[in-house]
mmCIF file of C-alpha atoms in Angstrom:
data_model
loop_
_atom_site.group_PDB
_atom_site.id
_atom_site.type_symbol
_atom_site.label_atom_id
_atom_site.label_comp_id
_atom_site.label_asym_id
_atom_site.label_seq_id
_atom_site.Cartn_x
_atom_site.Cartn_y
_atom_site.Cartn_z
ATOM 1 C CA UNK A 127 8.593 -5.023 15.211
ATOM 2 C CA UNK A 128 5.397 -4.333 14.250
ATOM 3 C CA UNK A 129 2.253 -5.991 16.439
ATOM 4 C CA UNK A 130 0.725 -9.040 14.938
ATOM 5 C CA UNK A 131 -2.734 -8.520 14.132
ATOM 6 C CA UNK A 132 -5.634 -9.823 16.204
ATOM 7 C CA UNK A 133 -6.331 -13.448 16.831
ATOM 8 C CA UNK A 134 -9.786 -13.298 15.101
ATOM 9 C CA UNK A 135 -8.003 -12.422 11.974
ATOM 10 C CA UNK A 136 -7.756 -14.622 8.964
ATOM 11 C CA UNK A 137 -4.519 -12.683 7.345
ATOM 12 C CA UNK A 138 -1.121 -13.970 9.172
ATOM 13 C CA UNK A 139 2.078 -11.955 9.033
ATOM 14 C CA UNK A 140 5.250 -12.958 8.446
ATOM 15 C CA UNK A 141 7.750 -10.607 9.799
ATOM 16 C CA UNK A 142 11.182 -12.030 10.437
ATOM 17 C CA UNK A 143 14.044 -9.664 12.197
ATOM 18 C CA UNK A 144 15.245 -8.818 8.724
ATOM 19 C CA UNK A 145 11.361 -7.331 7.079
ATOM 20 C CA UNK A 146 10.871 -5.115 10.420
ATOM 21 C CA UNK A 147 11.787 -1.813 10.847
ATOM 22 C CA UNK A 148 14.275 -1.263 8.313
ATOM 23 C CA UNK A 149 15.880 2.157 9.042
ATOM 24 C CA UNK A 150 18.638 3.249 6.550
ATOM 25 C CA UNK A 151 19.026 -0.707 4.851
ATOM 26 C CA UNK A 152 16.936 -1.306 2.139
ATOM 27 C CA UNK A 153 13.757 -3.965 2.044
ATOM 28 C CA UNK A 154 15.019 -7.518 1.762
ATOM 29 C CA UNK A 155 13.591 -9.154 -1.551
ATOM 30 C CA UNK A 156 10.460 -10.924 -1.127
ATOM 31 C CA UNK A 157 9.231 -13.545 -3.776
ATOM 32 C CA UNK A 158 5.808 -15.065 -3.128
ATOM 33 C CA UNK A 159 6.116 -17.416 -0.266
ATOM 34 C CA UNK A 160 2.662 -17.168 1.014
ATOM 35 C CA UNK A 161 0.172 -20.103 0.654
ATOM 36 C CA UNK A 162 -3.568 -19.730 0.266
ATOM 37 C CA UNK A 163 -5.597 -22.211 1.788
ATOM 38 C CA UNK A 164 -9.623 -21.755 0.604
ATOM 39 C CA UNK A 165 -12.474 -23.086 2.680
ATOM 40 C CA UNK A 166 -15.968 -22.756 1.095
ATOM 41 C CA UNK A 167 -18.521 -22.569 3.943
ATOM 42 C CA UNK A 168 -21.588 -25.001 3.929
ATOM 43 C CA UNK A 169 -23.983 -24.384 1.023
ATOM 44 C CA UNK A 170 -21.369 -22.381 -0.725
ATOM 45 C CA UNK A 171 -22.575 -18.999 0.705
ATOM 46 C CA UNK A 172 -19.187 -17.911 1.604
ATOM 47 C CA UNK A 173 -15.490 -18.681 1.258
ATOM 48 C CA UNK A 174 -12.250 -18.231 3.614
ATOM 49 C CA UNK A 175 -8.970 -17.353 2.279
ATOM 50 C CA UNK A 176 -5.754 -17.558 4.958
ATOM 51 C CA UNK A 177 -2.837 -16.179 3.043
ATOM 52 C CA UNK A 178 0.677 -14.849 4.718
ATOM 53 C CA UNK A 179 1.110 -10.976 4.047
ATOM 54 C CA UNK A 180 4.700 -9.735 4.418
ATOM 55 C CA UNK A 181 4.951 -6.009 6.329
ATOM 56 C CA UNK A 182 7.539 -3.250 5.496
ATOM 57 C CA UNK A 183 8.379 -0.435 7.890
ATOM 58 C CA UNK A 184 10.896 2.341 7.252
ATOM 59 C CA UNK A 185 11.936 4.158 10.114
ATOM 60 C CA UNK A 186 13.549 8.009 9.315
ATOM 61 C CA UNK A 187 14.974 10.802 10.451
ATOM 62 C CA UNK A 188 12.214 13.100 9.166
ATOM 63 C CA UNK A 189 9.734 14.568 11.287
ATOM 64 C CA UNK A 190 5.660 13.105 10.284
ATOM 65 C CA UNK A 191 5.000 16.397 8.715
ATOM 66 C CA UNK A 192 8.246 16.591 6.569
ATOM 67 C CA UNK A 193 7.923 12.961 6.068
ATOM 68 C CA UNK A 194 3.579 13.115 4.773
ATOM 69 C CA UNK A 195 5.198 15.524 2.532
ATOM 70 C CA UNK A 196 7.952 13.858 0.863
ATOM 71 C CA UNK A 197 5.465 11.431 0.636
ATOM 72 C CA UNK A 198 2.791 14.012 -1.095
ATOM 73 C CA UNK A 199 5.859 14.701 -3.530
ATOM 74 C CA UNK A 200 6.272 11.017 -4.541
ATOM 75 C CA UNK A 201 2.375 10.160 -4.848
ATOM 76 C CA UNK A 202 0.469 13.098 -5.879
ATOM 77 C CA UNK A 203 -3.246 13.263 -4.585
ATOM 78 C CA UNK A 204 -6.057 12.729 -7.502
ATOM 79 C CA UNK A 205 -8.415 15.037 -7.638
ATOM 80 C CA UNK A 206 -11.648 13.576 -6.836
ATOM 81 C CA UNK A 207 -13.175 15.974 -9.139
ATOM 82 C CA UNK A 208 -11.299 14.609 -12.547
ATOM 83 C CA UNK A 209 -12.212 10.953 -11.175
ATOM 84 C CA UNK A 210 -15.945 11.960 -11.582
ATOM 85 C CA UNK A 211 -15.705 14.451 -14.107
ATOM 86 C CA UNK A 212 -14.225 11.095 -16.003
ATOM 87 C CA UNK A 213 -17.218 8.829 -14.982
ATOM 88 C CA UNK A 214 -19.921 11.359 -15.988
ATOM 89 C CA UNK A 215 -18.784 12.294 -19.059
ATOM 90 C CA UNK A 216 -17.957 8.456 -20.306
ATOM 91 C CA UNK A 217 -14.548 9.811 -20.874
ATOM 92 C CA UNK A 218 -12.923 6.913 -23.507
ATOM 93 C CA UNK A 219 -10.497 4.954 -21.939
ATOM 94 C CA UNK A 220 -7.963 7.044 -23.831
ATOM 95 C CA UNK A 221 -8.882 9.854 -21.526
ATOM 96 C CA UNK A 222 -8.607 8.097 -18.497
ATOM 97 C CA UNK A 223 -5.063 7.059 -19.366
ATOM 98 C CA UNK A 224 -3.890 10.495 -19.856
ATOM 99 C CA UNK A 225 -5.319 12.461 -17.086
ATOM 100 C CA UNK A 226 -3.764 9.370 -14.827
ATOM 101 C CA UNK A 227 -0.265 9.819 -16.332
ATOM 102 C CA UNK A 228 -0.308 13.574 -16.360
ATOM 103 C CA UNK A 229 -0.331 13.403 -12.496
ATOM 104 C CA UNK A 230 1.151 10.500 -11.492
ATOM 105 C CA UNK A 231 4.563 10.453 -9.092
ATOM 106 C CA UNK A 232 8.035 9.811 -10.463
ATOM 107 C CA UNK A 233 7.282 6.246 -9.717
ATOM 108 C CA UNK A 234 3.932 6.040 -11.382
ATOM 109 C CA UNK A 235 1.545 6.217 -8.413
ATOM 110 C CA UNK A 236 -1.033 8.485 -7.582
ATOM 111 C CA UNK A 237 -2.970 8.821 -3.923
ATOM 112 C CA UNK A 238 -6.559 7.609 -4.910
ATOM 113 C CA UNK A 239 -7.204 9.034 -1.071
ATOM 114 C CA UNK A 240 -5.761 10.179 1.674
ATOM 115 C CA UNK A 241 -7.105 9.852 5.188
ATOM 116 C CA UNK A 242 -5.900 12.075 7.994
ATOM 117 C CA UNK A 243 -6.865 9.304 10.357
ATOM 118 C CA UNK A 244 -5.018 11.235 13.298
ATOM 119 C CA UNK A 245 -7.186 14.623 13.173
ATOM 120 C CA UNK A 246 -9.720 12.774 13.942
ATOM 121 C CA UNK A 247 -8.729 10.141 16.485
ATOM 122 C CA UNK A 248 -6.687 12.668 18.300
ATOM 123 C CA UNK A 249 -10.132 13.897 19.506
ATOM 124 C CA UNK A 250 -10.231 11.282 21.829
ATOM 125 C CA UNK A 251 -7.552 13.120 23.946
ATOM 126 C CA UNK A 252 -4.535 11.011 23.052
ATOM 127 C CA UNK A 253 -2.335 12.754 20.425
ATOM 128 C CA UNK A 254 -2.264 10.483 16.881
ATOM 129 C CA UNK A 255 0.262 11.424 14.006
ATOM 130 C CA UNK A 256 -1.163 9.116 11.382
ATOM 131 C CA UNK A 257 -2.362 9.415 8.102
ATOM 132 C CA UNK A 258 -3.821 6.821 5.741
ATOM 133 C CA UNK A 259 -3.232 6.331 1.726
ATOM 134 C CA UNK A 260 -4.392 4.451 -1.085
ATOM 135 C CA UNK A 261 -1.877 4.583 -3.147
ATOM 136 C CA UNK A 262 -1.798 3.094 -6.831
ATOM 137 C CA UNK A 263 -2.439 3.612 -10.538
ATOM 138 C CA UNK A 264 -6.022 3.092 -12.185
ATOM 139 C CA UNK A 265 -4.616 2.049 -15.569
ATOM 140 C CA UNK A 266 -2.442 -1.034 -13.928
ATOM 141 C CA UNK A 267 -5.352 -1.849 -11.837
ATOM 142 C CA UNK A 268 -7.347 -2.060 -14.674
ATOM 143 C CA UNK A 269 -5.147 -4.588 -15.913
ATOM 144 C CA UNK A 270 -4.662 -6.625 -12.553
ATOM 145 C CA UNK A 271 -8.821 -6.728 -11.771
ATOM 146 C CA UNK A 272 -9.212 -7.823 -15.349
ATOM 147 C CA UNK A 273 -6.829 -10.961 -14.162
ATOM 148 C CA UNK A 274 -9.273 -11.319 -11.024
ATOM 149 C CA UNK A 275 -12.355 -8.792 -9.938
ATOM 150 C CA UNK A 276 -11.327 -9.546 -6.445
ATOM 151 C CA UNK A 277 -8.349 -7.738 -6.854
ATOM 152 C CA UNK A 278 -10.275 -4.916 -6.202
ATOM 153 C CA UNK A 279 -10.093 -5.289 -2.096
ATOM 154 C CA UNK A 280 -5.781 -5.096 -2.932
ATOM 155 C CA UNK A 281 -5.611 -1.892 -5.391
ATOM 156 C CA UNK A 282 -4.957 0.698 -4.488
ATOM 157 C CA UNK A 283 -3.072 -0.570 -1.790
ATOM 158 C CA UNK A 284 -2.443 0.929 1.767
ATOM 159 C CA UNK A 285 0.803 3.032 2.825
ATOM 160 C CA UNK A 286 0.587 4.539 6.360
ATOM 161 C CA UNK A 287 2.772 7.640 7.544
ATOM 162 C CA UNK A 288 3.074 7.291 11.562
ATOM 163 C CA UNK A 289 4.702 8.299 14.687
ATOM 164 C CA UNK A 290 5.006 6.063 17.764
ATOM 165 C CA UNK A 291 7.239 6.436 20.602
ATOM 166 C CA UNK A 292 10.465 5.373 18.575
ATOM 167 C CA UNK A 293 9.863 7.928 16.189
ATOM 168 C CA UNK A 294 8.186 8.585 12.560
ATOM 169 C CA UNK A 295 7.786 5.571 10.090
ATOM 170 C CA UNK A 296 6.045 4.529 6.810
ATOM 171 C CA UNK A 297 4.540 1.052 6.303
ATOM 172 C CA UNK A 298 2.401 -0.985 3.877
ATOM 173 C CA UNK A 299 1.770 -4.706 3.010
ATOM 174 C CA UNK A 300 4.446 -5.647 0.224
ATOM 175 C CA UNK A 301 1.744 -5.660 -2.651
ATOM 176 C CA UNK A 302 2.779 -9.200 -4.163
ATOM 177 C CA UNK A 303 2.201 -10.602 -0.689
ATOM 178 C CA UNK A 304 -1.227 -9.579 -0.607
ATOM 179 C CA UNK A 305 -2.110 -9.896 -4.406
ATOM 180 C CA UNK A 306 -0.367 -13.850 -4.100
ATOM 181 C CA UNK A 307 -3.536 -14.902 -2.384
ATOM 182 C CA UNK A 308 -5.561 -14.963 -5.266
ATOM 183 C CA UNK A 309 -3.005 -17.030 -7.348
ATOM 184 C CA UNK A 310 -2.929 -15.540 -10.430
ATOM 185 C CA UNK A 311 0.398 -15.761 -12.770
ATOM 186 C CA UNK A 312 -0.313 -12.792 -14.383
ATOM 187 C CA UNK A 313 -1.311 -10.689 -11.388
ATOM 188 C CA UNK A 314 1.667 -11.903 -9.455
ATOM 189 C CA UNK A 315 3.879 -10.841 -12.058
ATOM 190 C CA UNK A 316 2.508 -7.418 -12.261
ATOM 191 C CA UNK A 317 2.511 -7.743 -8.178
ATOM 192 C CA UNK A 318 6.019 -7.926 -8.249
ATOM 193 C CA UNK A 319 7.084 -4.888 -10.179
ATOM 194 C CA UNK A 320 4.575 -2.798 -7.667
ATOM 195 C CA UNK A 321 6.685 -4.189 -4.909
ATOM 196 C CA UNK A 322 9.323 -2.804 -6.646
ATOM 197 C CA UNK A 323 8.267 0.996 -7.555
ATOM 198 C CA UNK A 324 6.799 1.147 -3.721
ATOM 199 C CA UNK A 325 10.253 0.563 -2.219
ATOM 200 C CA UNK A 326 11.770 2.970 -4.383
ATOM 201 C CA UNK A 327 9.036 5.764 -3.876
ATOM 202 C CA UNK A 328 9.667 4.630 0.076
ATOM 203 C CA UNK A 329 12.701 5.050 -0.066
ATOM 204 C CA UNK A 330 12.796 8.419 -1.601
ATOM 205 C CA UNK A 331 10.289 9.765 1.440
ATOM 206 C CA UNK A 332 12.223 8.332 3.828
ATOM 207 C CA UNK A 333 15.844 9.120 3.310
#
């Protein structure tokens, strides 16, 4: 099972036997059973948020490099360029939402980055297969930030490609377990279907 993050943490996980490492079974569905509990600090300078993320880890039978690839195949990396090529030209929205959907996955996501966190980390002398992405689509975030602007720390969300001692795995937060902390109908709803579309595009990469 995957370690439980550091006691100085506000985020909690919830990770029963059955949302571990899932191998060859499919996610169990998750509905929204987190609870947000919001503490403003003294003179209203700051706020806490403790919310329950859920945690989904696919083992496979792929090595990490065939497996970052079937992953590269399922969310295509955006081109930095056409991001800023966008922003300086004041491309209409229009714009935006076709260059998105010309290169998004069969699942509708795009890689907004993706960060070879083991290249670099391996310098230390210990060996690290691990690569980070931010994985989403700008034109549904567009419509979950407009629900909430702090939506913006959720989308994209994070998928990681690893290898450990029990082999090679892929892992992310479930995104409605995340995006429930801010308790928004609409966002949860849209939360929902990206929980759905990341378990298929997992499940494609891994099997």
């Amino acid at each position: 099972v995957a370690s439980r993050p550091r006691s100085n943490t506000a985020m909690q996980y919830d990770e029963p036997p059955s949302a571990g490492r899932i191998g060859r079974r499919p996610p169990k569905e998750v509905m929204l059973t987190g609870h947000t509990n919001r503490e403003t600090a003294a003179g209203g300078g700051s706020a806490q948020t403790d919310y329950t993320a859920r945690r989904i880890t696919y083992d496979n039978d792929y090595g990490y490099k065939e497996t970052r690839a079937r992953f590269d195949e399922q969310v295509p990396l955006l081109d930095g360029a056409v991001a800023v090529e966008l922003v300086v030209s004041r491309a209409p929205w229009s714009a935006v939402q076709a260059a998105v959907n010309d290169r998004v996955g069969p699942t509708g996501f795009v890689a907004m980055a993706r960060i070879d966190q083991g290249a670099l980390l391996s310098l230390s002398g210990e060996a690290l297969d691990g690569t980070l992405y931010l994985v989403g689509n700008p034109i549904v975030a567009s419509d979950v930030t407009s629900g909430d602007p702090a939506a913006v720390l959720y989308v994209p969300f994070r998928v990681a490609v690893y290898r450990d001692t029990s082999g090679v795995h892929l892992s992310y937060d479930h995104p409605s377990s995340v995006l429930g902390s801010l308790d928004s109908a609409g966002i949860n709803e849209i939360a929902i279907e990206l929980d759905r579309k990341i378990q298929l595009t997992a499940e494609a990469s891994c099997r």
